[in-house]
Structures are given as C-alpha cells and as structure tokens.
Amino acid sequence: MSKWILMPDSFKGTMSSLEVCEAMRRALLRHVPDAEVISIPVADGGEGSVEAFLTAMGGRRVEVPCTGPDLQPVTGFYGLLPDGRTAVVEMAAAAGLPLMEGRLCAEGATTYGVGELILAAIQNGARRIILGLGGSATNDGGCGCAAALGVRFLDSSGTAYVPVGGTLDHLDRIDLSCRSPLLEGVELVAMCDVDNPLCGPHGASAVFGPQKGADDAAVARLDRNLHHLAAVIRRDIGQDILELPGAGAAGGMGGGAVAFLGCRLQMGIETVLDTIGFDTLLPGTTAILTGEGRIDGQSLRGKVVIGIARRVRAAGVPVIAVVGDVAPGAEAAYQEGVTAIVSTNRRAVPWEIARQTAREDLAAALEDLFRLYDAFHADSGG
C-alpha cells in the first residue's frame, strides 16, 4: 500500500483548499484504490481557516456571540482542536469583509470581536491560540482586539476609548496594566502570509485599504494614524513595529498583536506544519501533492508549496505542485525541493477565462498526472 499526503492551498477566486483536496483524493483513489490518503487542506489565516484545521485534525467549532466590525452583534466562532488546549481563531469570523458587505468603512471598523473570541477560547481552556490574519475589514492596528482583552487606550483628556482606524490620531497613551490576566502563560501565534510593514506605500493602508472601502484621502489619513499609533507604542510599550515585516497584515493587526498581546508572527504554512505534527507523517510517504492558484517568484517568500518543499527536502519525498498558473520565476521552486509542477490551465488562457472551468481543468490535470504515475509504476514492476 502506498501513502500519499494531500496538502493544497486554495485556488484564490475559484476553489477552496477543501475542494482542491477532495478533487485530488478522488483522482488518486481512482488510480490507486488501496492508497493510504492523508488529506490536509491548508489554511492561510483568512476565511475557512478554522474549517481547514478541523478537517485536517478533528476537533469542534465553538460559536460565540461577539461584536462585529460595525459594532453590531454577530455570532462568531473559533475551532478547538482535539488536544483541548489549542484554539484556532480566524479574525474574519468577527471582523471580516463579508460582515461589512455593502457598507465598507475602513476608518470606522473594529477588531473588538476578535479579542472577544480569543478571550472565549482561553476561558474554554485553550493555552495556545492560532490567530489567522486575513480577510479583515479593519484598519485599527489591532486596538479593538486589545481593548476587548483589557488594554486601555486614552485620549489627551485621559478618557479611555476604543480606537478605530479613523480615531487613532486621538490616542495619547496606552495602558497595559489592566490587560486580562487570563493571557498569562498563553502562547499566541499569528498566521501571517504577508510581510508588509505597518505604514508607507507597501503598508496596511496603502495596499489593503482600498479593498476595505478607503479612497485616496482615507488611505492617507489611515496611514498617518497608524504611524501615530506606532510612535505611541514605541514610547509606552518599548516596541518598534513600524518596519516589522508583517506588521501591516490585516489593517495593522499584525503589529498590534505583537505589541499588545506578545503574539509571534509566523508564515501560515509553518504554523500548519507544526500544529499537525507534519514531520511525523513523512516516513513511508510515496509523494506529497500540494498546489496553489499561481506559482511564481513570489512563492519563494514562503507560500504553501515552497514551505512544504523546504520542510520535506531532507526527507527525500517527492513534492508535486498542481497549480492554476505557472509564471516567470516558478522554475526556482525546483531548487527548493519541488519535484514537478503541473498546470491546470490546459488552454493557456487568462485567469478570468480559466476560472470558469477551473474545477473541470483541475480534474483533467490530475487525471493526466495519475495516468503518468500508472505508466511509470507499471514499468517499474510495482
């Protein structure tokens, strides 16, 4: 019996990692019906992260009443993994773009509900929080989340308030003395797949603000306000997050999570591999099937395919990447441990056209892949 590990990322805009994983599993079992299949859909920190972890590891989804990004009550959730001590919180569940559909307001949205989810998970016994940074409608530098966990933000009159992106410039002082004692001894790890700094042309506001409803003038205000937040954090907390890689993730939530909560920023794939005990799964593995929507030079910065290949390289297990598009720079993946790259774009058409038949094209590409496997397997007498 052969053993296969399936670990695809989502194909953004077309298929979730769960869908891709299931397509891979169906194709594999048609050709290798007695295969041992380990399916691990990869979460990237955005929507679907909780579901992906629960699918890969088991556990349960826990629903929690919390505050939405527009300060209205919503039902959020987190995932509690089988050890009962690890919780997965995706900030999109309490501060995501879909919760503000039709009324986006980057200057007024809050991450307060994210803090409420973290607190609920800790109260339920979690001692390790995996925080997914992605899909947010917010630009408050994580201040709302911190406020829900007891951090006090004071204006020039000494009045406590909960800052949002548009009111960070009112901030005069940060007081950590009332931060919830429940955080003591809890490990917080943030899944962060971008390395954007907090401010500037590559920062949170400039890069992600427009998709959250910010026009040019609002982007400029939000950027100034985050710069002000960084200055107050440096003075009151003693941490410099301005140029910290990943600080600009999720409207500055990356930087805020580090400064206010002592969170560690980590690439999403590294978090997944560590949490599932990936290294212990490798012995006896025939091959790993992974993939993402597009592989290019940027993928070498630590995206899913490359993260897996680097971890696997020493073990000598073949890594096959099934991708929607192969772009310039992708060939460097071979030096990182990728064995082969298979494109699902069979007609060499633009993404806008290819996405219309993405599922059928994925199935066809996988069929070709396993037909080739059958041929070589037969030739080797296996």
Phi, psi and omega in degrees: 000135178266158183237129183232140174248125179253117184222065179274153166274175174288158169261096190310129177085356181228305185222141175284164178297329177296316179296316180296317180300316181293322177297319177297318182296316180299313181296317180299312184289338173295325184260333180229073190298337181262014183293143167275121186244125174249111183260122181227083175298136188267132175266144179248004179107340180271202179304138179093356182296316179299313181300319181296315179297317181293323177295319183286325191238346188087187185111197183216153176270131181243122180270142185220125171295132181207182182266128178281175183296338179260018179072007176270149181292138176223168173258105177268187182198163170217168178251131176255117185284166189302335180287350179072359184240354180243126179239142176252121179243118173261123186297338179297338181291338180237345184219027186277158179305317181299336179285350179242020185305127179084353181216042181302138180205087183300330182282341184246356185278148185236152174261016185306317182297333178295318176298322179295323177294317178300314181298318179298320180294319179295318178296337179269008174107358181292135176243356175223125180248122171261114185255118179274119179261105180177151175072021186277154175259009193249164177211040187259012179065019181078010183294322179299313178303313180296322180297321179295339180258016170101353178291135182256133178245124187243139176272187186293342177269000181086009180273131179284141176209168178255106183292145166240177184306323183278352182239010178298335180289347176279349187290130179244329184205148177243131182239111180270358189295336181257010178302140186306128177294344178296341179286341182298129178080002178263129177274128177242125179236128180255128175281115188223107185259015173234154179244024181297139174287176183291317189231175177093187185296340177251013185274182185304312187289314184292320185276316187252346182302315182302323180287350178257011175098008182270127174277183185302317181294319180293321178301316180297318179295315181298320180295316178299319182293321177293325176297319177296316178303315181299322180294319179292320177299317180298319182287315189269332184248339178082021178240139179255105183256001188302315182253010180296121178302127181094350180299331181277359179297139173054050176066033180088003179298328178302311179293318180296321180297323178292310186289315187272328189244356183068029183285151175254127177275134182213145176303141184304316184293325177296321178297315180298311183299318180293318186292322182274358183066047188305317185300329180284345180274343189291321184306130178082004182283130178288312181195160175245128173257122177230189180164166177199172185296327184207136175242130182205192181300329180293334181299335182289353180280001174120021177290182191301306185302312183290322178300318178292313183300317180296322180290328187272337192310315183294334181279346177073021179272130179299139178240118181249123182257119175258117190230158178284327184212139177250116185246167179308138182098347183296331183299338178294343179298331181295326179289343182265357177117358176286131182277316182207151176240128180241123180267140175271352182278083190283343183249005179052055180244160178300156184304322183300329177272317183299326183297336182292334180237028187301317183293316179295320181293322177298314180299319181293319180295320178293323177299315178298318181300313184282336171295321177294319177300315179303316184297313181290326179294320179293318180297330182275358179080016181281000000 
